[in-house]
mmCIF file of C-alpha atoms in Angstrom:
data_model
loop_
_atom_site.group_PDB
_atom_site.id
_atom_site.type_symbol
_atom_site.label_atom_id
_atom_site.label_comp_id
_atom_site.label_asym_id
_atom_site.label_seq_id
_atom_site.Cartn_x
_atom_site.Cartn_y
_atom_site.Cartn_z
ATOM 1 C CA MET A 25 4.542 -6.538 -51.128
ATOM 2 C CA GLU A 26 2.487 -5.914 -47.963
ATOM 3 C CA ARG A 27 2.584 -9.603 -47.150
ATOM 4 C CA SER A 28 6.343 -9.693 -47.700
ATOM 5 C CA ASN A 29 6.867 -6.687 -45.427
ATOM 6 C CA LYS A 30 4.766 -8.229 -42.623
ATOM 7 C CA ILE A 31 6.758 -11.460 -42.834
ATOM 8 C CA GLN A 32 10.065 -9.630 -42.807
ATOM 9 C CA ASN A 33 9.095 -7.537 -39.806
ATOM 10 C CA HIS A 34 7.935 -10.680 -38.016
ATOM 11 C CA LEU A 35 11.271 -12.357 -38.731
ATOM 12 C CA ILE A 36 13.144 -9.333 -37.360
ATOM 13 C CA LYS A 37 11.064 -9.527 -34.178
ATOM 14 C CA LYS A 38 12.009 -13.190 -33.875
ATOM 15 C CA SER A 39 15.706 -12.397 -34.383
ATOM 16 C CA TYR A 40 15.956 -14.337 -37.635
ATOM 17 C CA PRO A 41 19.050 -12.998 -39.444
ATOM 18 C CA LEU A 42 17.998 -10.868 -42.463
ATOM 19 C CA LEU A 43 20.482 -9.053 -44.616
ATOM 20 C CA ILE A 44 17.712 -7.039 -46.287
ATOM 21 C CA SER A 45 14.485 -5.865 -44.744
ATOM 22 C CA SER A 46 11.737 -3.534 -45.942
ATOM 23 C CA LYS A 47 9.001 -1.453 -44.403
ATOM 24 C CA ILE A 48 6.380 1.048 -45.510
ATOM 25 C CA GLU A 49 6.694 4.642 -44.273
ATOM 26 C CA ASN A 50 4.272 7.361 -45.441
ATOM 27 C CA GLY A 51 3.378 5.290 -48.458
ATOM 28 C CA TYR A 52 6.966 4.646 -49.507
ATOM 29 C CA LEU A 53 8.805 1.324 -49.472
ATOM 30 C CA ILE A 54 11.963 1.722 -47.392
ATOM 31 C CA THR A 55 14.571 -0.998 -47.844
ATOM 32 C CA GLU A 56 17.474 -1.398 -45.411
ATOM 33 C CA GLY A 57 20.379 -3.605 -46.306
ATOM 34 C CA LYS A 58 23.487 -4.922 -44.571
ATOM 35 C CA TYR A 59 26.549 -5.380 -46.765
ATOM 36 C CA LEU A 60 28.695 -8.470 -46.185
ATOM 37 C CA HIS A 61 31.990 -8.223 -48.013
ATOM 38 C CA ASN A 62 32.721 -11.891 -47.419
ATOM 39 C CA ALA A 63 29.389 -13.350 -48.518
ATOM 40 C CA ASN A 64 28.942 -14.705 -52.012
ATOM 41 C CA HIS A 65 25.965 -15.981 -54.047
ATOM 42 C CA ILE A 66 25.889 -19.716 -54.334
ATOM 43 C CA LEU A 67 26.368 -20.685 -57.948
ATOM 44 C CA CYS A 68 26.992 -24.424 -57.447
ATOM 45 C CA MET A 69 24.762 -26.359 -55.050
ATOM 46 C CA ASP A 70 27.066 -29.162 -53.902
ATOM 47 C CA GLU A 71 26.026 -31.640 -51.266
ATOM 48 C CA GLU A 72 27.475 -29.751 -48.319
ATOM 49 C CA ILE A 73 25.868 -26.422 -49.323
ATOM 50 C CA LEU A 74 22.567 -28.154 -50.032
ATOM 51 C CA ILE A 75 22.407 -29.685 -46.551
ATOM 52 C CA LYS A 76 23.293 -26.339 -44.958
ATOM 53 C CA THR A 77 20.569 -24.705 -47.018
ATOM 54 C CA TYR A 78 18.024 -27.329 -45.914
ATOM 55 C CA LYS A 79 18.982 -26.734 -42.281
ATOM 56 C CA LYS A 80 18.514 -22.943 -42.823
ATOM 57 C CA ILE A 81 15.083 -23.583 -44.316
ATOM 58 C CA ASP A 82 14.204 -25.834 -41.341
ATOM 59 C CA GLU A 83 15.298 -23.007 -39.015
ATOM 60 C CA LEU A 84 12.965 -20.625 -40.842
ATOM 61 C CA HIS A 85 10.067 -23.073 -40.627
ATOM 62 C CA GLN A 86 10.551 -23.445 -36.864
ATOM 63 C CA ILE A 87 9.805 -19.740 -36.201
ATOM 64 C CA GLU A 88 6.601 -19.274 -34.280
ATOM 65 C CA THR A 89 3.876 -17.480 -36.296
ATOM 66 C CA GLU A 90 1.637 -16.124 -33.545
ATOM 67 C CA ASN A 91 0.548 -12.524 -34.254
ATOM 68 C CA LEU A 92 1.732 -12.819 -37.882
ATOM 69 C CA ASN A 93 -1.683 -11.577 -38.958
ATOM 70 C CA ILE A 94 -1.622 -12.604 -42.670
ATOM 71 C CA LEU A 95 -3.746 -15.066 -44.532
ATOM 72 C CA PRO A 96 -2.236 -18.348 -45.782
ATOM 73 C CA PHE A 97 -1.122 -18.398 -49.421
ATOM 74 C CA HIS A 98 -4.196 -19.200 -51.523
ATOM 75 C CA PHE A 99 -2.808 -21.561 -54.200
ATOM 76 C CA TYR A 100 -5.757 -21.267 -56.588
ATOM 77 C CA ASN A 101 -6.524 -17.530 -56.311
ATOM 78 C CA GLU A 102 -2.914 -16.452 -56.485
ATOM 79 C CA TRP A 103 -2.199 -18.539 -59.553
ATOM 80 C CA PHE A 104 -5.478 -17.787 -61.314
ATOM 81 C CA GLU A 105 -5.199 -14.016 -60.849
ATOM 82 C CA MET A 106 -1.712 -14.103 -62.370
ATOM 83 C CA ALA A 107 -2.628 -16.385 -65.271
ATOM 84 C CA ASP A 108 -5.844 -14.442 -65.922
ATOM 85 C CA GLY A 109 -3.721 -11.349 -66.583
ATOM 86 C CA ILE A 110 -1.869 -12.945 -69.451
ATOM 87 C CA LYS A 111 -3.136 -11.831 -72.868
ATOM 88 C CA ASN A 112 -1.002 -14.106 -75.014
ATOM 89 C CA MET A 113 -0.558 -17.453 -73.220
ATOM 90 C CA TRP A 114 2.492 -19.387 -74.336
ATOM 91 C CA ILE A 115 0.900 -22.553 -73.024
ATOM 92 C CA PRO A 116 -2.870 -23.114 -72.444
ATOM 93 C CA PHE A 117 -2.895 -22.382 -68.717
ATOM 94 C CA ASN A 118 -6.654 -22.613 -68.546
ATOM 95 C CA GLN A 119 -6.428 -26.347 -69.159
ATOM 96 C CA TYR A 120 -4.874 -26.726 -65.711
ATOM 97 C CA LEU A 121 -7.477 -24.848 -63.642
ATOM 98 C CA ASP A 122 -9.103 -28.078 -62.428
ATOM 99 C CA TRP A 123 -5.756 -29.497 -61.353
ATOM 100 C CA ILE A 124 -4.848 -26.289 -59.512
ATOM 101 C CA ARG A 125 -8.269 -26.208 -57.850
ATOM 102 C CA ASN A 126 -7.934 -29.849 -56.677
ATOM 103 C CA PHE A 127 -4.404 -29.186 -55.465
ATOM 104 C CA HIS A 128 -5.643 -26.137 -53.513
ATOM 105 C CA ASN A 129 -8.533 -28.058 -51.947
ATOM 106 C CA ARG A 130 -6.193 -30.849 -50.928
ATOM 107 C CA TYR A 131 -3.442 -28.789 -49.306
ATOM 108 C CA PHE A 132 -4.682 -25.260 -48.535
ATOM 109 C CA LYS A 133 -6.108 -26.184 -45.130
ATOM 110 C CA THR A 134 -3.112 -27.884 -43.590
ATOM 111 C CA SER A 135 -1.541 -28.189 -40.179
ATOM 112 C CA ASN A 136 1.940 -27.541 -41.613
ATOM 113 C CA LEU A 137 1.585 -23.806 -42.134
ATOM 114 C CA VAL A 138 4.957 -22.027 -41.732
ATOM 115 C CA ILE A 139 6.765 -18.947 -43.045
ATOM 116 C CA CYS A 140 8.163 -19.843 -46.470
ATOM 117 C CA HIS A 141 10.774 -17.931 -48.475
ATOM 118 C CA ASN A 142 9.286 -19.356 -51.727
ATOM 119 C CA ASP A 143 12.004 -18.231 -54.182
ATOM 120 C CA LEU A 144 15.129 -20.268 -53.345
ATOM 121 C CA HIS A 145 17.194 -20.028 -56.471
ATOM 122 C CA PRO A 146 20.978 -19.773 -56.072
ATOM 123 C CA GLY A 147 20.999 -15.969 -56.340
ATOM 124 C CA ASN A 148 18.919 -15.715 -53.200
ATOM 125 C CA ILE A 149 21.183 -17.926 -51.100
ATOM 126 C CA LEU A 150 24.408 -16.447 -49.743
ATOM 127 C CA ILE A 151 27.232 -18.250 -47.998
ATOM 128 C CA ASP A 152 29.726 -16.524 -45.678
ATOM 129 C CA GLN A 153 33.205 -17.299 -46.981
ATOM 130 C CA ASP A 154 34.801 -16.799 -43.578
ATOM 131 C CA ILE A 155 32.267 -18.654 -41.495
ATOM 132 C CA GLN A 156 31.113 -21.479 -43.743
ATOM 133 C CA GLU A 157 28.273 -22.392 -41.433
ATOM 134 C CA ASN A 158 26.547 -19.067 -42.101
ATOM 135 C CA ILE A 159 23.921 -19.308 -44.832
ATOM 136 C CA TYR A 160 21.729 -16.286 -45.551
ATOM 137 C CA LEU A 161 18.468 -16.141 -47.498
ATOM 138 C CA ILE A 162 17.811 -12.838 -49.277
ATOM 139 C CA ASP A 163 15.086 -11.294 -51.444
ATOM 140 C CA TRP A 164 11.869 -11.891 -49.569
ATOM 141 C CA ASP A 165 9.498 -10.462 -52.217
ATOM 142 C CA PHE A 166 7.714 -13.842 -52.665
ATOM 143 C CA ALA A 167 7.660 -14.761 -48.976
ATOM 144 C CA ILE A 168 4.386 -16.418 -47.903
ATOM 145 C CA TYR A 169 2.616 -18.172 -45.064
ATOM 146 C CA SER A 170 2.060 -21.637 -46.461
ATOM 147 C CA ASP A 171 2.735 -25.359 -46.252
ATOM 148 C CA LEU A 172 6.364 -26.187 -45.530
ATOM 149 C CA TYR A 173 6.482 -28.282 -48.677
ATOM 150 C CA MET A 174 6.467 -25.040 -50.667
ATOM 151 C CA ASP A 175 10.067 -24.239 -49.841
ATOM 152 C CA TYR A 176 11.387 -27.747 -50.499
ATOM 153 C CA ALA A 177 9.584 -27.666 -53.867
ATOM 154 C CA SER A 178 11.158 -24.271 -54.528
ATOM 155 C CA VAL A 179 14.689 -25.653 -53.964
ATOM 156 C CA ILE A 180 14.007 -28.560 -56.282
ATOM 157 C CA VAL A 181 12.322 -26.560 -59.080
ATOM 158 C CA GLU A 182 14.768 -23.629 -59.032
ATOM 159 C CA ASN A 183 17.969 -25.606 -58.482
ATOM 160 C CA LEU A 184 17.825 -29.354 -58.776
ATOM 161 C CA LEU A 185 15.586 -30.549 -61.637
ATOM 162 C CA ALA A 186 18.563 -30.253 -63.946
ATOM 163 C CA CYS A 187 21.064 -31.522 -61.333
ATOM 164 C CA PRO A 188 20.964 -35.314 -60.702
ATOM 165 C CA ILE A 189 23.575 -35.128 -57.900
ATOM 166 C CA GLY A 190 21.570 -32.436 -56.154
ATOM 167 C CA MET A 191 18.429 -34.503 -56.399
ATOM 168 C CA GLU A 192 20.215 -37.527 -54.872
ATOM 169 C CA THR A 193 21.278 -35.273 -51.961
ATOM 170 C CA PHE A 194 17.745 -34.042 -51.469
ATOM 171 C CA LEU A 195 16.382 -37.613 -51.487
ATOM 172 C CA LYS A 196 18.852 -38.537 -48.783
ATOM 173 C CA TYR A 197 17.833 -35.574 -46.656
ATOM 174 C CA ASN A 198 14.215 -36.227 -47.505
ATOM 175 C CA LYS A 199 14.376 -39.476 -45.517
ATOM 176 C CA LYS A 200 15.186 -37.488 -42.377
ATOM 177 C CA LEU A 201 12.316 -35.090 -43.038
ATOM 178 C CA HIS A 202 9.854 -37.947 -43.594
ATOM 179 C CA LEU A 203 8.226 -35.969 -46.435
ATOM 180 C CA ASN A 204 5.409 -37.488 -48.428
ATOM 181 C CA GLU A 205 6.603 -38.304 -51.934
ATOM 182 C CA TYR A 206 3.240 -37.730 -53.649
ATOM 183 C CA LYS A 207 2.613 -34.437 -51.848
ATOM 184 C CA MET A 208 6.116 -33.258 -52.742
ATOM 185 C CA ASN A 209 5.453 -34.110 -56.372
ATOM 186 C CA CYS A 210 2.257 -32.072 -56.313
ATOM 187 C CA PHE A 211 4.042 -29.040 -54.905
ATOM 188 C CA ILE A 212 6.809 -29.376 -57.489
ATOM 189 C CA ARG A 213 4.254 -29.443 -60.298
ATOM 190 C CA TYR A 214 2.470 -26.403 -58.827
ATOM 191 C CA GLN A 215 5.761 -24.436 -58.609
ATOM 192 C CA VAL A 216 6.541 -25.224 -62.237
ATOM 193 C CA LEU A 217 3.085 -23.989 -63.377
ATOM 194 C CA TYR A 218 3.394 -20.911 -61.136
ATOM 195 C CA TRP A 219 6.784 -19.820 -62.489
ATOM 196 C CA LEU A 220 5.694 -20.472 -66.094
ATOM 197 C CA ALA A 221 2.700 -18.158 -65.654
ATOM 198 C CA TRP A 222 4.862 -15.590 -63.796
ATOM 199 C CA ALA A 223 7.502 -15.537 -66.548
ATOM 200 C CA ASN A 224 4.830 -15.272 -69.302
ATOM 201 C CA LEU A 225 3.139 -12.361 -67.504
ATOM 202 C CA CYS A 226 6.417 -10.536 -66.709
ATOM 203 C CA TYR A 227 7.512 -10.753 -70.341
ATOM 204 C CA GLU A 228 4.228 -9.246 -71.520
ATOM 205 C CA LYS A 229 4.624 -6.375 -69.101
ATOM 206 C CA THR A 230 8.305 -5.617 -69.692
ATOM 207 C CA LEU A 231 9.286 -7.337 -73.009
ATOM 208 C CA GLU A 232 12.555 -8.239 -71.258
ATOM 209 C CA ILE A 233 14.161 -11.277 -72.893
ATOM 210 C CA LYS A 234 15.261 -12.731 -69.490
ATOM 211 C CA TYR A 235 11.626 -13.634 -68.710
ATOM 212 C CA LYS A 236 11.302 -15.534 -71.970
ATOM 213 C CA GLU A 237 14.477 -17.429 -71.094
ATOM 214 C CA ILE A 238 13.077 -18.232 -67.628
ATOM 215 C CA PHE A 239 9.917 -19.461 -69.269
ATOM 216 C CA GLN A 240 11.865 -21.695 -71.639
ATOM 217 C CA LEU A 241 13.825 -23.140 -68.737
ATOM 218 C CA PHE A 242 10.684 -24.077 -66.798
ATOM 219 C CA GLN A 243 9.017 -25.293 -69.936
ATOM 220 C CA ARG A 244 11.627 -28.017 -70.234
ATOM 221 C CA PHE A 245 10.753 -29.151 -66.724
ATOM 222 C CA PHE A 246 7.043 -28.850 -67.487
ATOM 223 C CA SER A 247 7.311 -31.525 -70.148
ATOM 224 C CA LEU A 248 8.517 -34.021 -67.494
ATOM 225 C CA PHE A 249 5.270 -33.954 -65.578
ATOM 226 C CA SER A 250 1.684 -35.095 -65.983
ATOM 227 C CA TYR A 251 -1.308 -33.210 -64.578
ATOM 228 C CA ASP A 252 -3.888 -35.904 -65.109
ATOM 229 C CA ASP A 253 -4.432 -36.812 -61.444
#
């Protein structure tokens, strides 16, 4: 949460439009929100909305990060600490430690460090119904300082793996971004593992059925990938 608050405060200083911001005062988390009566959650990611979302992500990634004063997202430590807290693993996460470690060593020290939202499912993307060009990103609890590929992988994993048309749109846009296909594939696989572990852990802590459903959703995607490299 401290990392998320620092990022949100930094974005406010840089005049990046936030509908919700948080700060710590006297040990309490204070959240301030702006209500938009004409902004709706995106439930269907058609091509036009996808492209606007990508442009919004690009805008976020262009924000200067001087004086941000937070450490980059540590792929291995963050994932391992979460998976290590799971008492009853629904899949054998420990079998993927070497892959996560290799992934971390390959991409942790990168020149592409930017502010990433890192949780870009449709419920966290709002579109202004009056001014269609206005896209807002909300819920910055998972915001990180990381490689820009993290957000593009987030869009794919949380929106497009089950949407062939959306994937085609992304691949078209991908050509403009000149993204590395293998690297993108690695970040997608990391995101799938991350959200599987997160859902498993959250269910153990809360016993809320929604986390089991999230796990089952990502488990279907998990079966599509190999982690042998």
